[in-house]
Amino acid sequence: MNKSLVYLVRKSFINFFKKLIKKPLKALGMLLLVTYYFFIPFLTKGVITDLGLNTHAGFVLIASIGTLYLTMPLTLTYFKRKGVSFKKQDINFILASPTSPKQALIYALSKEVYINLAMQVMFLMAAVLVFTVPFLTSIIYLLVNIVFSNLLSYSLAVIMYASEEITLKQKQWIKRIVYVVLAMFTVFLMTMVVSQTLESGFDFAYIISVLSSPVVLMIPIFGWQLGWLNLIMLGPTPVRLIATGLFFASAIGLTFYAYRMKVSGEYYEDALSFSENIALLESKKGDISLTEAFGHKKKNYAYKGELKGLKSNVIFHKQFIERRRSKKYFLGWSDFIYLIAGIGLGLTSLFWDGFIVPDYFLEIMVGLSIYLAVFFRPSADWKSEFKNHYLFLMPDSPLNKLFNASLLEHLLTFVRAIFLVVPAGLLMRVSLLEILYAISLNVLLKAMMTYVSILIEAIIGAKIGHTFASIISMVVSVIIMIGPVVALFFTQTLSTFLIFTAISLYAILVLFLFLYLSSINLRNIESLEE
Amino acid sequence: MTTTIAIDKVGKTINRKEIIKDLSLTINEGEVLGLLGPNGAGKTTLIRMIVGLIDITEGQISVCGHDVENEHRDALGNIGAIVENPEMYPFFSGQKNLDYFARMHNGVSKEKIAELVDFVNLTDRINDKVKDYSLGMKQRLGIAQALMNDPKVLILDEPTNGLDPAGMQELRRHIRMLAKEKNVTVIVSSHLLSEIELMCDRIAIIKKGELIAVENVRDEAKQVYHFKVSEPEKAQVLLQEQFDIISQLLEDYLVVELPAELSDVSSLVKAFVNNGIAIYSVEPKNHSLEDRFLHLTAE
Ligand SMILES: Nc1ncnc2c1ncn2[C@@H]1O[C@H](COP(=O)(O)OP(=O)(O)OP(=O)(O)O)[C@@H](O)[C@H]1O
Ligand SMILES: [Mg+2]
């Protein structure tokens, strides 16, 4: 590695701790978070034991799902060149030093190492304490897994980003193929599990058997990785041995290829064009993705909408135009997922008797809304508006500014709510009124949580540290949601209308309370400074 | 004369570091005040406090009679500003950016916008995307934005940043015009005296967060000329005898300080020529202020 990068890594590391000393609340927050992570195994122990999963096979199940649905998508983001990002302050430094693109890339990736390690330690504890896997077996599994899976994902990232032999077209095809394989596998898994459950009831053993079947283990790279897991946890079979062998071979082979791969001019030319664009990037808020840093422009669609609205409302119209520029059809995949989920829910209730009962439509939908509102962070678009100093100079109240800066988010929630609720409702044949109730509550609850998160995570978080704030936010969210959840339990005994009215009023009240509290704390640019 | 901006014993502390210390200053209607100081003196910090972008740790600031902190919106209604580099939306055209701010100000007529565009000389490029603008063009766009609401107070942080000489002259002319004809009060900051002295009435010199001097520019109409002549000693005597001017001989040129009532250098030239002294060059200088600035801000 090159000296300047080593220096940067060391300095950032030291500064990280220096900052913690200066901000004791931040340090406390980090500590709480780490403790929380390490308690996950203990917290889940009861549930896992109750489900009868506290075995080697149970570990295989959890680890397989983790690999397929956490690690794999993460690696896929490298393919999209989006998963790698630099801190803004690093950018100038890296580009000014004689750093090769490969090194810069590895530096950017290396920042995830800590989190990765923490995850692995958690897995280790879980394996030993919850799944009763012997310590030695666990540690061998994890050490080998850490080495080879990191080699694999890093070399894949380097190849996918920086290879000049593979053309951009080919990379796109690779990406598509990987997605198709993952999608096909998911469908395969689902149909197998569903049909088996319909035939003879639900059984985890069946899912495990599917996940360890040769078909899965032979999926290139990700399946091979599972081969090693199966081999060490469940004992050797020819297929597991072959998969493991392929796992090791691919990791070593790809690393070697990535190491030898020639990366010449293209990158540096990009870097040059970047320095011309530096003013543009300076105006961008937050971290900068590798793609942006090295000059590959984000694709934009021509959209010639006119600005509308007066006073702060024009912020909403501006955001609308910006979204039209960045998303071809205004909506993206993350929105259509809701449509798929809605249809899925409806179909499940149609074909799978007794699993989802239309009588409980409102409870299911609102429960889902609560889950989505609490666990899915609102977009930070409002924040970039407030990072523009001019916004503070505009003659309107902070409340109007904040509301309009987050209005597009509410509109998107509305669209997603329709996607989710309407197909599910129609397929379950519930009344139109119930569909309307469900949509309204979804939007209101999400909007309410948006402002809770803005106040606690962004505004208070700027002062006390974001890690600590996110814990507080979780606690507050849970407290706030107690009301709606309790109300839901009375849907069957009291009238639906009454419950709808009660939850709506409550949500509106809390929404405006937090909107107001947020806005009075957004006085000036110091409000969001750390 | 009415006071438009009153800065009263203002202090600013960030992270226990005192950035502005006990600073008091009043600026009158129609006055152009230059805020002069080396890098890191606290100009931007002071300006940010005046426009309410950051908290005021100590003291008060009022703009047009409204306290900046307690009556923020009333005070803001009178202010137009560029603070550091103007932040525009790079993928919008200049026109769309202005349209955006116009709507923010509850609507500004199309004619008014066109007038401003013409005024900052961007008519040819106004439909180009801002990301393709040069620094100076962005600065001009920022000025147009700042003038959008017909402000009584115009605050420009380093407005000459990135402007070419022609643009600078234009800006200068413009600011004088706004102050004279529309009675706008202007604050301009810079770390270069030469860039702002010609447009300012007064110059406040800031160093390490403290106001160390306020200089009147206009009163000081004493003009200094450097004469390069064939017989400097003879010229010196002539100046004293005929005009009662004590001049200094520096190296090979004469430093002549012209009193305010004698603003015309041509009479001197004529006298020299009549006495057979050849003139190689005459250069107007205004070093007195610059020397003082350097002296005041020196470590
Ligand atoms: N948010 C902040 N946190 C810490 N220090 C700050 C902050 N803002 C300004 N300072 C410090 O305050 C001092 C004055 O900064 P300021 O930007 O006001 O200077 P300036 O006179 O505008 O300089 P320049 O001519 O370079 O623009 C500097 O020493 C700067 O480091
Ligand atoms: Mg400054």
PDB file of N, CA and C in Angstrom, chain A residues 277 279-280 283 285 300 303-315 318 321-322 325 384-385 387-398 401 523-526 529-530, chain B residues 12-14 48 51-56 69 72-73 76-77 79 81-92 96-97 99-107 129 131 138 142 145:
ATOM      1  N   ASN A 277     -14.286  19.257 -11.813  1.00  0.00           N
ATOM      2  CA  ASN A 277     -15.651  19.274 -11.292  1.00  0.00           C
ATOM      3  C   ASN A 277     -15.715  19.522  -9.807  1.00  0.00           C
ATOM      4  N   ALA A 279     -15.752  21.926  -7.790  1.00  0.00           N
ATOM      5  CA  ALA A 279     -16.716  22.876  -7.228  1.00  0.00           C
ATOM      6  C   ALA A 279     -18.095  22.235  -7.133  1.00  0.00           C
ATOM      7  N   LEU A 280     -18.393  21.459  -8.135  1.00  0.00           N
ATOM      8  CA  LEU A 280     -19.678  20.789  -8.182  1.00  0.00           C
ATOM      9  C   LEU A 280     -19.821  19.823  -7.010  1.00  0.00           C
ATOM     10  N   SER A 283     -20.338  21.246  -3.631  1.00  0.00           N
ATOM     11  CA  SER A 283     -21.704  21.646  -3.333  1.00  0.00           C
ATOM     12  C   SER A 283     -22.571  20.445  -2.971  1.00  0.00           C
ATOM     13  N   LYS A 285     -23.761  17.291  -0.822  1.00  0.00           N
ATOM     14  CA  LYS A 285     -23.718  17.049   0.617  1.00  0.00           C
ATOM     15  C   LYS A 285     -23.438  15.577   0.895  1.00  0.00           C
ATOM     16  N   ASN A 300     -28.652  11.090 -16.035  1.00  0.00           N
ATOM     17  CA  ASN A 300     -29.783  11.974 -15.817  1.00  0.00           C
ATOM     18  C   ASN A 300     -30.682  11.958 -17.031  1.00  0.00           C
ATOM     19  N   TYR A 303     -35.468  16.392 -18.490  1.00  0.00           N
ATOM     20  CA  TYR A 303     -36.826  16.697 -18.082  1.00  0.00           C
ATOM     21  C   TYR A 303     -36.959  18.197 -17.981  1.00  0.00           C
ATOM     22  N   LYS A 304     -37.844  18.731 -18.763  1.00  0.00           N
ATOM     23  CA  LYS A 304     -37.955  20.174 -18.788  1.00  0.00           C
ATOM     24  C   LYS A 304     -39.247  20.613 -18.122  1.00  0.00           C
ATOM     25  N   GLY A 305     -39.328  20.390 -16.834  1.00  0.00           N
ATOM     26  CA  GLY A 305     -40.513  20.855 -16.117  1.00  0.00           C
ATOM     27  C   GLY A 305     -40.303  22.280 -15.671  1.00  0.00           C
ATOM     28  N   GLU A 306     -41.391  23.007 -15.558  1.00  0.00           N
ATOM     29  CA  GLU A 306     -41.287  24.377 -15.064  1.00  0.00           C
ATOM     30  C   GLU A 306     -41.458  24.382 -13.557  1.00  0.00           C
ATOM     31  N   LEU A 307     -40.802  25.312 -12.916  1.00  0.00           N
ATOM     32  CA  LEU A 307     -40.990  25.465 -11.483  1.00  0.00           C
ATOM     33  C   LEU A 307     -42.369  26.044 -11.221  1.00  0.00           C
ATOM     34  N   LYS A 308     -42.970  25.549 -10.134  1.00  0.00           N
ATOM     35  CA  LYS A 308     -44.270  26.104  -9.743  1.00  0.00           C
ATOM     36  C   LYS A 308     -44.219  26.441  -8.268  1.00  0.00           C
ATOM     37  N   GLY A 309     -45.289  26.993  -7.776  1.00  0.00           N
ATOM     38  CA  GLY A 309     -45.392  27.270  -6.350  1.00  0.00           C
ATOM     39  C   GLY A 309     -44.747  28.580  -5.956  1.00  0.00           C
ATOM     40  N   LEU A 310     -45.160  29.044  -4.797  1.00  0.00           N
ATOM     41  CA  LEU A 310     -44.590  30.279  -4.276  1.00  0.00           C
ATOM     42  C   LEU A 310     -44.034  30.029  -2.886  1.00  0.00           C
ATOM     43  N   LYS A 311     -43.156  30.890  -2.461  1.00  0.00           N
ATOM     44  CA  LYS A 311     -42.504  30.727  -1.151  1.00  0.00           C
ATOM     45  C   LYS A 311     -41.914  29.312  -1.055  1.00  0.00           C
ATOM     46  N   SER A 312     -41.929  28.756   0.148  1.00  0.00           N
ATOM     47  CA  SER A 312     -41.250  27.472   0.329  1.00  0.00           C
ATOM     48  C   SER A 312     -41.805  26.351  -0.538  1.00  0.00           C
ATOM     49  N   ASN A 313     -43.027  26.497  -0.982  1.00  0.00           N
ATOM     50  CA  ASN A 313     -43.612  25.441  -1.781  1.00  0.00           C
ATOM     51  C   ASN A 313     -42.798  25.140  -3.044  1.00  0.00           C
ATOM     52  N   VAL A 314     -42.037  26.115  -3.483  1.00  0.00           N
ATOM     53  CA  VAL A 314     -41.229  25.907  -4.684  1.00  0.00           C
ATOM     54  C   VAL A 314     -40.138  24.847  -4.436  1.00  0.00           C
ATOM     55  N   ILE A 315     -39.789  24.639  -3.182  1.00  0.00           N
ATOM     56  CA  ILE A 315     -38.816  23.579  -2.864  1.00  0.00           C
ATOM     57  C   ILE A 315     -39.366  22.229  -3.321  1.00  0.00           C
ATOM     58  N   LYS A 318     -39.169  21.927  -6.992  1.00  0.00           N
ATOM     59  CA  LYS A 318     -37.785  21.730  -7.428  1.00  0.00           C
ATOM     60  C   LYS A 318     -37.378  20.263  -7.208  1.00  0.00           C
ATOM     61  N   ILE A 321     -38.792  18.071  -9.860  1.00  0.00           N
ATOM     62  CA  ILE A 321     -38.024  18.117 -11.104  1.00  0.00           C
ATOM     63  C   ILE A 321     -36.742  17.305 -10.966  1.00  0.00           C
ATOM     64  N   GLU A 322     -36.073  17.450  -9.819  1.00  0.00           N
ATOM     65  CA  GLU A 322     -34.837  16.704  -9.618  1.00  0.00           C
ATOM     66  C   GLU A 322     -35.093  15.204  -9.673  1.00  0.00           C
ATOM     67  N   ARG A 325     -35.533  14.038 -13.081  1.00  0.00           N
ATOM     68  CA  ARG A 325     -34.257  13.964 -13.797  1.00  0.00           C
ATOM     69  C   ARG A 325     -33.488  12.698 -13.458  1.00  0.00           C
ATOM     70  N   SER A 384     -30.512  18.098   2.529  1.00  0.00           N
ATOM     71  CA  SER A 384     -29.661  18.799   1.570  1.00  0.00           C
ATOM     72  C   SER A 384     -30.240  20.165   1.245  1.00  0.00           C
ATOM     73  N   GLU A 385     -31.555  20.311   1.360  1.00  0.00           N
ATOM     74  CA  GLU A 385     -32.131  21.651   1.184  1.00  0.00           C
ATOM     75  C   GLU A 385     -31.611  22.597   2.261  1.00  0.00           C
ATOM     76  N   LYS A 387     -28.914  22.400   3.822  1.00  0.00           N
ATOM     77  CA  LYS A 387     -27.479  22.657   3.793  1.00  0.00           C
ATOM     78  C   LYS A 387     -27.155  23.801   2.844  1.00  0.00           C
ATOM     79  N   ASN A 388     -28.135  24.182   2.047  1.00  0.00           N
ATOM     80  CA  ASN A 388     -27.935  25.355   1.204  1.00  0.00           C
ATOM     81  C   ASN A 388     -28.232  26.608   2.024  1.00  0.00           C
ATOM     82  N   HIS A 389     -27.190  27.399   2.250  1.00  0.00           N
ATOM     83  CA  HIS A 389     -27.345  28.544   3.137  1.00  0.00           C
ATOM     84  C   HIS A 389     -28.455  29.497   2.706  1.00  0.00           C
ATOM     85  N   TYR A 390     -28.681  29.582   1.404  1.00  0.00           N
ATOM     86  CA  TYR A 390     -29.682  30.526   0.931  1.00  0.00           C
ATOM     87  C   TYR A 390     -31.065  30.223   1.473  1.00  0.00           C
ATOM     88  N   LEU A 391     -31.314  28.949   1.747  1.00  0.00           N
ATOM     89  CA  LEU A 391     -32.649  28.613   2.240  1.00  0.00           C
ATOM     90  C   LEU A 391     -32.967  29.402   3.507  1.00  0.00           C
ATOM     91  N   PHE A 392     -31.956  29.589   4.339  1.00  0.00           N
ATOM     92  CA  PHE A 392     -32.181  30.305   5.593  1.00  0.00           C
ATOM     93  C   PHE A 392     -32.451  31.791   5.352  1.00  0.00           C
ATOM     94  N   LEU A 393     -32.008  32.280   4.211  1.00  0.00           N
ATOM     95  CA  LEU A 393     -32.195  33.702   3.921  1.00  0.00           C
ATOM     96  C   LEU A 393     -33.539  33.987   3.262  1.00  0.00           C
ATOM     97  N   MET A 394     -34.257  32.924   2.946  1.00  0.00           N
ATOM     98  CA  MET A 394     -35.519  33.136   2.259  1.00  0.00           C
ATOM     99  C   MET A 394     -36.622  33.481   3.249  1.00  0.00           C
ATOM    100  N   PRO A 395     -37.474  34.415   2.868  1.00  0.00           N
ATOM    101  CA  PRO A 395     -38.454  34.932   3.827  1.00  0.00           C
ATOM    102  C   PRO A 395     -39.670  34.028   4.005  1.00  0.00           C
ATOM    103  N   ASP A 396     -39.490  32.924   4.694  1.00  0.00           N
ATOM    104  CA  ASP A 396     -40.637  32.094   5.030  1.00  0.00           C
ATOM    105  C   ASP A 396     -40.317  31.438   6.366  1.00  0.00           C
ATOM    106  N   SER A 397     -41.339  30.880   7.011  1.00  0.00           N
ATOM    107  CA  SER A 397     -41.083  30.313   8.337  1.00  0.00           C
ATOM    108  C   SER A 397     -40.331  28.990   8.195  1.00  0.00           C
ATOM    109  N   PRO A 398     -39.491  28.667   9.168  1.00  0.00           N
ATOM    110  CA  PRO A 398     -38.772  27.394   9.113  1.00  0.00           C
ATOM    111  C   PRO A 398     -39.740  26.222   8.998  1.00  0.00           C
ATOM    112  N   LYS A 401     -40.699  25.811   5.467  1.00  0.00           N
ATOM    113  CA  LYS A 401     -39.548  25.319   4.701  1.00  0.00           C
ATOM    114  C   LYS A 401     -39.374  23.820   4.924  1.00  0.00           C
ATOM    115  N   ARG A 523     -33.071  26.867  13.257  1.00  0.00           N
ATOM    116  CA  ARG A 523     -32.929  28.310  13.162  1.00  0.00           C
ATOM    117  C   ARG A 523     -31.952  28.721  12.075  1.00  0.00           C
ATOM    118  N   ASN A 524     -30.767  28.120  12.142  1.00  0.00           N
ATOM    119  CA  ASN A 524     -29.714  28.581  11.239  1.00  0.00           C
ATOM    120  C   ASN A 524     -28.762  27.442  10.901  1.00  0.00           C
ATOM    121  N   ILE A 525     -27.693  27.768  10.218  1.00  0.00           N
ATOM    122  CA  ILE A 525     -26.823  26.690   9.743  1.00  0.00           C
ATOM    123  C   ILE A 525     -26.121  25.953  10.869  1.00  0.00           C
ATOM    124  N   GLU A 526     -26.093  26.547  12.041  1.00  0.00           N
ATOM    125  CA  GLU A 526     -25.435  25.848  13.147  1.00  0.00           C
ATOM    126  C   GLU A 526     -26.283  24.696  13.686  1.00  0.00           C
ATOM    127  N   GLU A 529     -24.938  21.532  12.297  1.00  0.00           N
ATOM    128  CA  GLU A 529     -23.491  21.324  12.359  1.00  0.00           C
ATOM    129  C   GLU A 529     -23.121  20.473  13.552  1.00  0.00           C
ATOM    130  N   GLU A 530     -22.121  19.636  13.351  1.00  0.00           N
ATOM    131  CA  GLU A 530     -21.758  18.723  14.439  1.00  0.00           C
ATOM    132  C   GLU A 530     -20.766  19.363  15.382  1.00  0.00           C
TER     133      GLU A 530
ATOM    134  N   LYS B  12     -18.436  36.328  19.070  1.00  0.00           N
ATOM    135  CA  LYS B  12     -18.810  35.000  18.605  1.00  0.00           C
ATOM    136  C   LYS B  12     -17.768  33.987  19.075  1.00  0.00           C
ATOM    137  N   THR B  13     -18.235  32.954  19.705  1.00  0.00           N
ATOM    138  CA  THR B  13     -17.335  31.917  20.187  1.00  0.00           C
ATOM    139  C   THR B  13     -17.747  30.593  19.568  1.00  0.00           C
ATOM    140  N   ILE B  14     -16.831  29.921  18.915  1.00  0.00           N
ATOM    141  CA  ILE B  14     -17.104  28.579  18.395  1.00  0.00           C
ATOM    142  C   ILE B  14     -16.117  27.624  19.041  1.00  0.00           C
ATOM    143  N   ARG B  48     -22.066  36.388   8.500  1.00  0.00           N
ATOM    144  CA  ARG B  48     -23.045  35.346   8.808  1.00  0.00           C
ATOM    145  C   ARG B  48     -23.919  35.734   9.990  1.00  0.00           C
ATOM    146  N   VAL B  51     -26.581  38.350   8.822  1.00  0.00           N
ATOM    147  CA  VAL B  51     -27.723  37.816   8.083  1.00  0.00           C
ATOM    148  C   VAL B  51     -28.426  36.701   8.853  1.00  0.00           C
ATOM    149  N   GLY B  52     -27.974  36.438  10.080  1.00  0.00           N
ATOM    150  CA  GLY B  52     -28.679  35.457  10.910  1.00  0.00           C
ATOM    151  C   GLY B  52     -28.388  34.007  10.558  1.00  0.00           C
ATOM    152  N   LEU B  53     -27.289  33.758   9.859  1.00  0.00           N
ATOM    153  CA  LEU B  53     -26.973  32.365   9.524  1.00  0.00           C
ATOM    154  C   LEU B  53     -26.376  31.615  10.706  1.00  0.00           C
ATOM    155  N   ILE B  54     -25.804  32.344  11.641  1.00  0.00           N
ATOM    156  CA  ILE B  54     -25.282  31.690  12.839  1.00  0.00           C
ATOM    157  C   ILE B  54     -25.702  32.485  14.079  1.00  0.00           C
ATOM    158  N   ASP B  55     -25.674  31.829  15.214  1.00  0.00           N
ATOM    159  CA  ASP B  55     -26.050  32.490  16.464  1.00  0.00           C
ATOM    160  C   ASP B  55     -25.045  33.581  16.817  1.00  0.00           C
ATOM    161  N   ILE B  56     -25.542  34.579  17.506  1.00  0.00           N
ATOM    162  CA  ILE B  56     -24.661  35.631  18.025  1.00  0.00           C
ATOM    163  C   ILE B  56     -24.382  35.273  19.485  1.00  0.00           C
ATOM    164  N   GLU B  69     -31.766  38.454  15.619  1.00  0.00           N
ATOM    165  CA  GLU B  69     -32.127  37.164  16.203  1.00  0.00           C
ATOM    166  C   GLU B  69     -33.595  37.059  16.575  1.00  0.00           C
ATOM    167  N   HIS B  72     -36.060  37.939  13.235  1.00  0.00           N
ATOM    168  CA  HIS B  72     -35.257  37.472  12.121  1.00  0.00           C
ATOM    169  C   HIS B  72     -35.872  37.745  10.755  1.00  0.00           C
ATOM    170  N   ARG B  73     -37.166  37.396  10.643  1.00  0.00           N
ATOM    171  CA  ARG B  73     -37.779  37.530   9.317  1.00  0.00           C
ATOM    172  C   ARG B  73     -37.967  38.983   8.909  1.00  0.00           C
ATOM    173  N   LEU B  76     -34.573  40.050   7.841  1.00  0.00           N
ATOM    174  CA  LEU B  76     -34.207  39.428   6.565  1.00  0.00           C
ATOM    175  C   LEU B  76     -34.901  40.050   5.374  1.00  0.00           C
ATOM    176  N   GLY B  77     -36.127  40.505   5.587  1.00  0.00           N
ATOM    177  CA  GLY B  77     -36.889  41.096   4.499  1.00  0.00           C
ATOM    178  C   GLY B  77     -36.165  42.267   3.851  1.00  0.00           C
ATOM    179  N   ILE B  79     -32.774  42.380   3.579  1.00  0.00           N
ATOM    180  CA  ILE B  79     -31.401  42.016   3.225  1.00  0.00           C
ATOM    181  C   ILE B  79     -31.334  41.193   1.943  1.00  0.00           C
ATOM    182  N   ALA B  81     -28.130  39.045  -0.014  1.00  0.00           N
ATOM    183  CA  ALA B  81     -26.763  38.690   0.362  1.00  0.00           C
ATOM    184  C   ALA B  81     -26.143  37.610  -0.522  1.00  0.00           C
ATOM    185  N   ILE B  82     -24.838  37.699  -0.675  1.00  0.00           N
ATOM    186  CA  ILE B  82     -24.086  36.503  -1.060  1.00  0.00           C
ATOM    187  C   ILE B  82     -23.086  36.252   0.050  1.00  0.00           C
ATOM    188  N   VAL B  83     -23.111  35.031   0.559  1.00  0.00           N
ATOM    189  CA  VAL B  83     -22.199  34.653   1.613  1.00  0.00           C
ATOM    190  C   VAL B  83     -21.272  33.593   1.053  1.00  0.00           C
ATOM    191  N   GLU B  84     -20.027  33.880   1.029  1.00  0.00           N
ATOM    192  CA  GLU B  84     -19.031  33.020   0.390  1.00  0.00           C
ATOM    193  C   GLU B  84     -19.464  32.684  -1.034  1.00  0.00           C
ATOM    194  N   ASN B  85     -19.151  31.472  -1.498  1.00  0.00           N
ATOM    195  CA  ASN B  85     -19.507  31.201  -2.888  1.00  0.00           C
ATOM    196  C   ASN B  85     -20.999  30.953  -3.018  1.00  0.00           C
ATOM    197  N   PRO B  86     -21.631  31.628  -3.936  1.00  0.00           N
ATOM    198  CA  PRO B  86     -23.071  31.455  -4.088  1.00  0.00           C
ATOM    199  C   PRO B  86     -23.409  29.987  -4.379  1.00  0.00           C
ATOM    200  N   GLU B  87     -24.413  29.509  -3.660  1.00  0.00           N
ATOM    201  CA  GLU B  87     -24.802  28.122  -3.876  1.00  0.00           C
ATOM    202  C   GLU B  87     -25.999  28.079  -4.810  1.00  0.00           C
ATOM    203  N   MET B  88     -25.741  27.631  -6.010  1.00  0.00           N
ATOM    204  CA  MET B  88     -26.819  27.545  -6.975  1.00  0.00           C
ATOM    205  C   MET B  88     -27.030  26.074  -7.308  1.00  0.00           C
ATOM    206  N   TYR B  89     -28.094  25.771  -8.020  1.00  0.00           N
ATOM    207  CA  TYR B  89     -28.342  24.390  -8.406  1.00  0.00           C
ATOM    208  C   TYR B  89     -27.703  24.139  -9.762  1.00  0.00           C
ATOM    209  N   PRO B  90     -26.636  23.344  -9.787  1.00  0.00           N
ATOM    210  CA  PRO B  90     -25.802  23.253 -10.977  1.00  0.00           C
ATOM    211  C   PRO B  90     -26.531  22.725 -12.210  1.00  0.00           C
ATOM    212  N   PHE B  91     -27.548  21.902 -12.006  1.00  0.00           N
ATOM    213  CA  PHE B  91     -28.194  21.325 -13.183  1.00  0.00           C
ATOM    214  C   PHE B  91     -29.341  22.172 -13.704  1.00  0.00           C
ATOM    215  N   PHE B  92     -29.605  23.259 -13.009  1.00  0.00           N
ATOM    216  CA  PHE B  92     -30.599  24.188 -13.517  1.00  0.00           C
ATOM    217  C   PHE B  92     -29.881  25.294 -14.286  1.00  0.00           C
ATOM    218  N   LYS B  96     -33.408  29.406 -14.462  1.00  0.00           N
ATOM    219  CA  LYS B  96     -34.243  28.614 -13.562  1.00  0.00           C
ATOM    220  C   LYS B  96     -33.846  28.845 -12.107  1.00  0.00           C
ATOM    221  N   ASN B  97     -32.558  29.026 -11.883  1.00  0.00           N
ATOM    222  CA  ASN B  97     -32.108  29.336 -10.529  1.00  0.00           C
ATOM    223  C   ASN B  97     -32.727  30.642 -10.044  1.00  0.00           C
ATOM    224  N   ASP B  99     -35.394  31.997 -11.175  1.00  0.00           N
ATOM    225  CA  ASP B  99     -36.832  31.775 -11.060  1.00  0.00           C
ATOM    226  C   ASP B  99     -37.144  31.134  -9.703  1.00  0.00           C
ATOM    227  N   TYR B 100     -36.279  30.190  -9.336  1.00  0.00           N
ATOM    228  CA  TYR B 100     -36.444  29.513  -8.043  1.00  0.00           C
ATOM    229  C   TYR B 100     -36.446  30.512  -6.895  1.00  0.00           C
ATOM    230  N   PHE B 101     -35.441  31.375  -6.883  1.00  0.00           N
ATOM    231  CA  PHE B 101     -35.358  32.337  -5.782  1.00  0.00           C
ATOM    232  C   PHE B 101     -36.461  33.390  -5.866  1.00  0.00           C
ATOM    233  N   ALA B 102     -36.834  33.721  -7.098  1.00  0.00           N
ATOM    234  CA  ALA B 102     -37.913  34.692  -7.259  1.00  0.00           C
ATOM    235  C   ALA B 102     -39.194  34.158  -6.626  1.00  0.00           C
ATOM    236  N   ARG B 103     -39.461  32.873  -6.871  1.00  0.00           N
ATOM    237  CA  ARG B 103     -40.658  32.275  -6.278  1.00  0.00           C
ATOM    238  C   ARG B 103     -40.559  32.202  -4.769  1.00  0.00           C
ATOM    239  N   MET B 104     -39.355  31.951  -4.302  1.00  0.00           N
ATOM    240  CA  MET B 104     -39.135  31.931  -2.856  1.00  0.00           C
ATOM    241  C   MET B 104     -39.481  33.277  -2.229  1.00  0.00           C
ATOM    242  N   HIS B 105     -39.221  34.330  -2.994  1.00  0.00           N
ATOM    243  CA  HIS B 105     -39.538  35.669  -2.494  1.00  0.00           C
ATOM    244  C   HIS B 105     -40.975  36.029  -2.786  1.00  0.00           C
ATOM    245  N   ASN B 106     -41.795  34.998  -2.949  1.00  0.00           N
ATOM    246  CA  ASN B 106     -43.207  35.207  -3.185  1.00  0.00           C
ATOM    247  C   ASN B 106     -43.482  35.908  -4.509  1.00  0.00           C
ATOM    248  N   GLY B 107     -42.634  35.594  -5.476  1.00  0.00           N
ATOM    249  CA  GLY B 107     -42.911  36.099  -6.804  1.00  0.00           C
ATOM    250  C   GLY B 107     -42.258  37.430  -7.097  1.00  0.00           C
ATOM    251  N   LYS B 129     -26.697  25.828 -18.346  1.00  0.00           N
ATOM    252  CA  LYS B 129     -26.703  25.259 -16.995  1.00  0.00           C
ATOM    253  C   LYS B 129     -25.616  25.899 -16.140  1.00  0.00           C
ATOM    254  N   LYS B 131     -23.782  24.606 -13.999  1.00  0.00           N
ATOM    255  CA  LYS B 131     -22.561  23.811 -13.860  1.00  0.00           C
ATOM    256  C   LYS B 131     -21.534  24.167 -14.930  1.00  0.00           C
ATOM    257  N   LYS B 138     -20.862  32.681 -11.966  1.00  0.00           N
ATOM    258  CA  LYS B 138     -21.653  32.269 -10.798  1.00  0.00           C
ATOM    259  C   LYS B 138     -21.789  33.429  -9.829  1.00  0.00           C
ATOM    260  N   GLY B 142     -25.086  35.197  -8.487  1.00  0.00           N
ATOM    261  CA  GLY B 142     -25.318  35.394  -7.062  1.00  0.00           C
ATOM    262  C   GLY B 142     -25.726  36.827  -6.760  1.00  0.00           C
ATOM    263  N   GLN B 145     -29.235  37.330  -7.741  1.00  0.00           N
ATOM    264  CA  GLN B 145     -30.092  36.716  -6.718  1.00  0.00           C
ATOM    265  C   GLN B 145     -30.231  37.627  -5.510  1.00  0.00           C
TER     266      GLN B 145
END
